[in-house]
């Protein structure tokens, strides 16, 4: 089955729905020099379509690390867990910020597996969060 092209209007709608934040690491597009893209939450290679409910706004780093993954190992239990699903899961039910707001902590197997698989605390994101804290643009209010 050929890949379905995502229209420009759908891309804009997905970005607006996400309030222009990566739906995984929560970084804000207006402060990231790299590209953002549209992630297929359930990859097309695994039967996912390009309907709006299967699309997530993602920074290049998260999108690249996720690739075709839908599950990963929870580092706490060493068991496989599905990845965070931005359409059906609530961010605050799977993640919280560390006390200094620089790292994302997983509070469920899904959260921990997603942090590990997408490397949500990679050094670039820690630096990004540190810089945005100095201008009161981090953490995103909807994650508190």
PDB file of C-alpha atoms in Angstrom:
ATOM      1  CA  UNK A   1       0.000   0.000   0.000  1.00  0.00           C
ATOM      2  CA  UNK A   2       1.517   3.368  -0.987  1.00  0.00           C
ATOM      3  CA  UNK A   3       2.153   5.972   1.688  1.00  0.00           C
ATOM      4  CA  UNK A   4      -0.581   8.557   2.009  1.00  0.00           C
ATOM      5  CA  UNK A   5       0.721  12.111   1.657  1.00  0.00           C
ATOM      6  CA  UNK A   6      -0.198  14.428   4.525  1.00  0.00           C
ATOM      7  CA  UNK A   7      -1.672  17.689   3.270  1.00  0.00           C
ATOM      8  CA  UNK A   8      -0.200  21.025   4.272  1.00  0.00           C
ATOM      9  CA  UNK A   9      -3.468  21.967   5.983  1.00  0.00           C
ATOM     10  CA  UNK A  10      -3.379  18.737   8.035  1.00  0.00           C
ATOM     11  CA  UNK A  11       0.244  19.436   9.039  1.00  0.00           C
ATOM     12  CA  UNK A  12      -0.717  22.930  10.172  1.00  0.00           C
ATOM     13  CA  UNK A  13      -3.712  21.549  12.082  1.00  0.00           C
ATOM     14  CA  UNK A  14      -1.557  18.931  13.858  1.00  0.00           C
ATOM     15  CA  UNK A  15       0.979  21.621  14.852  1.00  0.00           C
ATOM     16  CA  UNK A  16      -1.772  23.897  16.158  1.00  0.00           C
ATOM     17  CA  UNK A  17      -3.420  21.043  18.089  1.00  0.00           C
ATOM     18  CA  UNK A  18      -0.056  20.479  19.808  1.00  0.00           C
ATOM     19  CA  UNK A  19       0.247  24.197  20.561  1.00  0.00           C
ATOM     20  CA  UNK A  20       3.485  24.063  18.534  1.00  0.00           C
ATOM     21  CA  UNK A  21       5.190  21.843  21.145  1.00  0.00           C
ATOM     22  CA  UNK A  22       6.735  18.441  20.448  1.00  0.00           C
ATOM     23  CA  UNK A  23       4.143  16.023  21.772  1.00  0.00           C
ATOM     24  CA  UNK A  24       6.874  13.846  23.309  1.00  0.00           C
ATOM     25  CA  UNK A  25       9.639  16.034  24.825  1.00  0.00           C
ATOM     26  CA  UNK A  26       7.394  19.154  24.978  1.00  0.00           C
ATOM     27  CA  UNK A  27       9.962  21.504  23.382  1.00  0.00           C
ATOM     28  CA  UNK A  28       8.495  24.605  21.778  1.00  0.00           C
ATOM     29  CA  UNK A  29       9.055  24.959  18.019  1.00  0.00           C
ATOM     30  CA  UNK A  30       9.697  28.707  18.124  1.00  0.00           C
ATOM     31  CA  UNK A  31      12.877  28.088  20.162  1.00  0.00           C
ATOM     32  CA  UNK A  32      14.255  25.075  18.293  1.00  0.00           C
ATOM     33  CA  UNK A  33      16.479  25.663  15.259  1.00  0.00           C
ATOM     34  CA  UNK A  34      15.846  22.208  13.807  1.00  0.00           C
ATOM     35  CA  UNK A  35      12.827  21.008  11.899  1.00  0.00           C
ATOM     36  CA  UNK A  36       9.635  19.573  13.319  1.00  0.00           C
ATOM     37  CA  UNK A  37       7.704  16.909  11.498  1.00  0.00           C
ATOM     38  CA  UNK A  38       4.594  14.846  11.642  1.00  0.00           C
ATOM     39  CA  UNK A  39       4.985  11.495  13.382  1.00  0.00           C
ATOM     40  CA  UNK A  40       2.774   8.530  12.625  1.00  0.00           C
ATOM     41  CA  UNK A  41       2.056   7.308  16.156  1.00  0.00           C
ATOM     42  CA  UNK A  42       1.353   3.849  14.778  1.00  0.00           C
ATOM     43  CA  UNK A  43       3.876   3.734  11.920  1.00  0.00           C
ATOM     44  CA  UNK A  44       2.595   3.163   8.426  1.00  0.00           C
ATOM     45  CA  UNK A  45       4.832   0.085   8.277  1.00  0.00           C
ATOM     46  CA  UNK A  46       2.711  -1.369  11.099  1.00  0.00           C
ATOM     47  CA  UNK A  47      -0.627  -0.481   9.558  1.00  0.00           C
ATOM     48  CA  UNK A  48      -1.023   3.097  10.788  1.00  0.00           C
ATOM     49  CA  UNK A  49      -2.688   5.612   8.514  1.00  0.00           C
ATOM     50  CA  UNK A  50      -2.416   9.330   8.031  1.00  0.00           C
ATOM     51  CA  UNK A  51      -5.697  10.173   9.748  1.00  0.00           C
ATOM     52  CA  UNK A  52      -5.417  13.054  12.207  1.00  0.00           C
ATOM     53  CA  UNK A  53      -5.824  10.775  15.233  1.00  0.00           C
ATOM     54  CA  UNK A  54      -2.656   8.887  14.240  1.00  0.00           C
ATOM     55  CA  UNK A  55      -0.527  11.984  13.733  1.00  0.00           C
ATOM     56  CA  UNK A  56       1.628  13.764  16.301  1.00  0.00           C
ATOM     57  CA  UNK A  57       3.742  16.908  16.089  1.00  0.00           C
ATOM     58  CA  UNK A  58       7.330  15.946  16.881  1.00  0.00           C
ATOM     59  CA  UNK A  59      10.736  17.566  16.930  1.00  0.00           C
ATOM     60  CA  UNK A  60      13.324  16.023  14.656  1.00  0.00           C
ATOM     61  CA  UNK A  61      15.132  14.392  17.596  1.00  0.00           C
ATOM     62  CA  UNK A  62      12.069  12.636  18.992  1.00  0.00           C
ATOM     63  CA  UNK A  63      10.799  11.690  15.549  1.00  0.00           C
ATOM     64  CA  UNK A  64      14.184  10.216  14.628  1.00  0.00           C
ATOM     65  CA  UNK A  65      14.548   8.248  17.850  1.00  0.00           C
ATOM     66  CA  UNK A  66      10.983   6.945  17.666  1.00  0.00           C
ATOM     67  CA  UNK A  67      11.232   5.938  13.990  1.00  0.00           C
ATOM     68  CA  UNK A  68       9.004   2.832  13.765  1.00  0.00           C
ATOM     69  CA  UNK A  69       8.937   1.940  17.448  1.00  0.00           C
ATOM     70  CA  UNK A  70       5.659   1.350  19.228  1.00  0.00           C
ATOM     71  CA  UNK A  71       7.124  -0.254  22.344  1.00  0.00           C
ATOM     72  CA  UNK A  72      10.388  -0.353  24.272  1.00  0.00           C
ATOM     73  CA  UNK A  73      11.861  -1.787  27.450  1.00  0.00           C
ATOM     74  CA  UNK A  74      10.887  -0.144  30.736  1.00  0.00           C
ATOM     75  CA  UNK A  75      14.285   0.317  32.428  1.00  0.00           C
ATOM     76  CA  UNK A  76      12.761  -0.195  35.887  1.00  0.00           C
ATOM     77  CA  UNK A  77      11.063  -3.550  35.252  1.00  0.00           C
ATOM     78  CA  UNK A  78      13.024  -4.752  32.177  1.00  0.00           C
ATOM     79  CA  UNK A  79       9.658  -5.587  30.602  1.00  0.00           C
ATOM     80  CA  UNK A  80       8.360  -4.388  27.274  1.00  0.00           C
ATOM     81  CA  UNK A  81       5.904  -1.502  27.423  1.00  0.00           C
ATOM     82  CA  UNK A  82       4.069   0.401  24.745  1.00  0.00           C
ATOM     83  CA  UNK A  83       5.216   3.921  24.016  1.00  0.00           C
ATOM     84  CA  UNK A  84       3.297   7.013  25.091  1.00  0.00           C
ATOM     85  CA  UNK A  85       0.430   7.701  22.667  1.00  0.00           C
ATOM     86  CA  UNK A  86      -0.241  11.459  22.376  1.00  0.00           C
ATOM     87  CA  UNK A  87      -3.855  10.990  21.273  1.00  0.00           C
ATOM     88  CA  UNK A  88      -5.032   8.525  23.901  1.00  0.00           C
ATOM     89  CA  UNK A  89      -2.671   9.185  26.828  1.00  0.00           C
ATOM     90  CA  UNK A  90      -2.371  12.246  29.034  1.00  0.00           C
ATOM     91  CA  UNK A  91       1.220  13.491  29.371  1.00  0.00           C
ATOM     92  CA  UNK A  92       0.850  14.212  33.112  1.00  0.00           C
ATOM     93  CA  UNK A  93      -0.308  10.650  33.800  1.00  0.00           C
ATOM     94  CA  UNK A  94       2.930   9.173  32.432  1.00  0.00           C
ATOM     95  CA  UNK A  95       5.537  11.871  33.054  1.00  0.00           C
ATOM     96  CA  UNK A  96       6.555  14.544  35.524  1.00  0.00           C
ATOM     97  CA  UNK A  97       9.380  17.035  35.686  1.00  0.00           C
ATOM     98  CA  UNK A  98      12.374  16.565  37.964  1.00  0.00           C
ATOM     99  CA  UNK A  99      12.548  19.059  40.853  1.00  0.00           C
ATOM    100  CA  UNK A 100      14.711  21.423  38.746  1.00  0.00           C
ATOM    101  CA  UNK A 101      12.414  20.970  35.693  1.00  0.00           C
ATOM    102  CA  UNK A 102      15.326  19.899  33.485  1.00  0.00           C
ATOM    103  CA  UNK A 103      14.562  16.199  33.150  1.00  0.00           C
ATOM    104  CA  UNK A 104      11.424  14.286  32.348  1.00  0.00           C
ATOM    105  CA  UNK A 105      10.735  11.418  34.746  1.00  0.00           C
ATOM    106  CA  UNK A 106       8.572   8.449  33.878  1.00  0.00           C
ATOM    107  CA  UNK A 107       5.885   7.507  36.381  1.00  0.00           C
ATOM    108  CA  UNK A 108       4.484   4.536  34.443  1.00  0.00           C
ATOM    109  CA  UNK A 109       6.073   1.738  32.418  1.00  0.00           C
ATOM    110  CA  UNK A 110       4.917   3.562  29.272  1.00  0.00           C
ATOM    111  CA  UNK A 111       6.483   6.810  30.417  1.00  0.00           C
ATOM    112  CA  UNK A 112       9.802   5.216  31.357  1.00  0.00           C
ATOM    113  CA  UNK A 113       9.955   3.193  28.126  1.00  0.00           C
ATOM    114  CA  UNK A 114       9.219   6.325  26.083  1.00  0.00           C
ATOM    115  CA  UNK A 115      11.914   8.328  27.862  1.00  0.00           C
ATOM    116  CA  UNK A 116      14.439   5.583  27.155  1.00  0.00           C
ATOM    117  CA  UNK A 117      13.450   4.962  23.534  1.00  0.00           C
ATOM    118  CA  UNK A 118      13.128   8.609  22.478  1.00  0.00           C
ATOM    119  CA  UNK A 119      15.972   9.786  24.722  1.00  0.00           C
ATOM    120  CA  UNK A 120      13.788  12.524  26.171  1.00  0.00           C
ATOM    121  CA  UNK A 121      16.614  13.673  28.452  1.00  0.00           C
ATOM    122  CA  UNK A 122      19.350  13.903  25.808  1.00  0.00           C
ATOM    123  CA  UNK A 123      21.946  16.573  26.559  1.00  0.00           C
ATOM    124  CA  UNK A 124      20.603  18.922  23.884  1.00  0.00           C
ATOM    125  CA  UNK A 125      17.192  18.923  25.553  1.00  0.00           C
ATOM    126  CA  UNK A 126      18.685  19.549  28.987  1.00  0.00           C
ATOM    127  CA  UNK A 127      20.591  22.535  27.530  1.00  0.00           C
ATOM    128  CA  UNK A 128      17.430  23.753  25.777  1.00  0.00           C
ATOM    129  CA  UNK A 129      15.366  23.518  28.966  1.00  0.00           C
ATOM    130  CA  UNK A 130      18.079  25.279  30.976  1.00  0.00           C
ATOM    131  CA  UNK A 131      18.150  28.176  28.519  1.00  0.00           C
ATOM    132  CA  UNK A 132      14.362  28.512  28.396  1.00  0.00           C
ATOM    133  CA  UNK A 133      14.127  28.484  32.197  1.00  0.00           C
ATOM    134  CA  UNK A 134      16.230  31.659  32.273  1.00  0.00           C
ATOM    135  CA  UNK A 135      13.584  33.501  30.233  1.00  0.00           C
ATOM    136  CA  UNK A 136      10.609  31.901  32.020  1.00  0.00           C
ATOM    137  CA  UNK A 137       9.545  29.840  28.986  1.00  0.00           C
ATOM    138  CA  UNK A 138      10.037  26.426  30.627  1.00  0.00           C
ATOM    139  CA  UNK A 139       8.389  24.215  31.747  1.00  0.00           C
ATOM    140  CA  UNK A 140       5.333  24.332  29.505  1.00  0.00           C
ATOM    141  CA  UNK A 141       2.360  25.282  31.684  1.00  0.00           C
ATOM    142  CA  UNK A 142       0.150  22.429  30.435  1.00  0.00           C
ATOM    143  CA  UNK A 143       2.659  19.908  31.835  1.00  0.00           C
ATOM    144  CA  UNK A 144       2.512  21.211  35.412  1.00  0.00           C
TER     145      UNK A 144
END
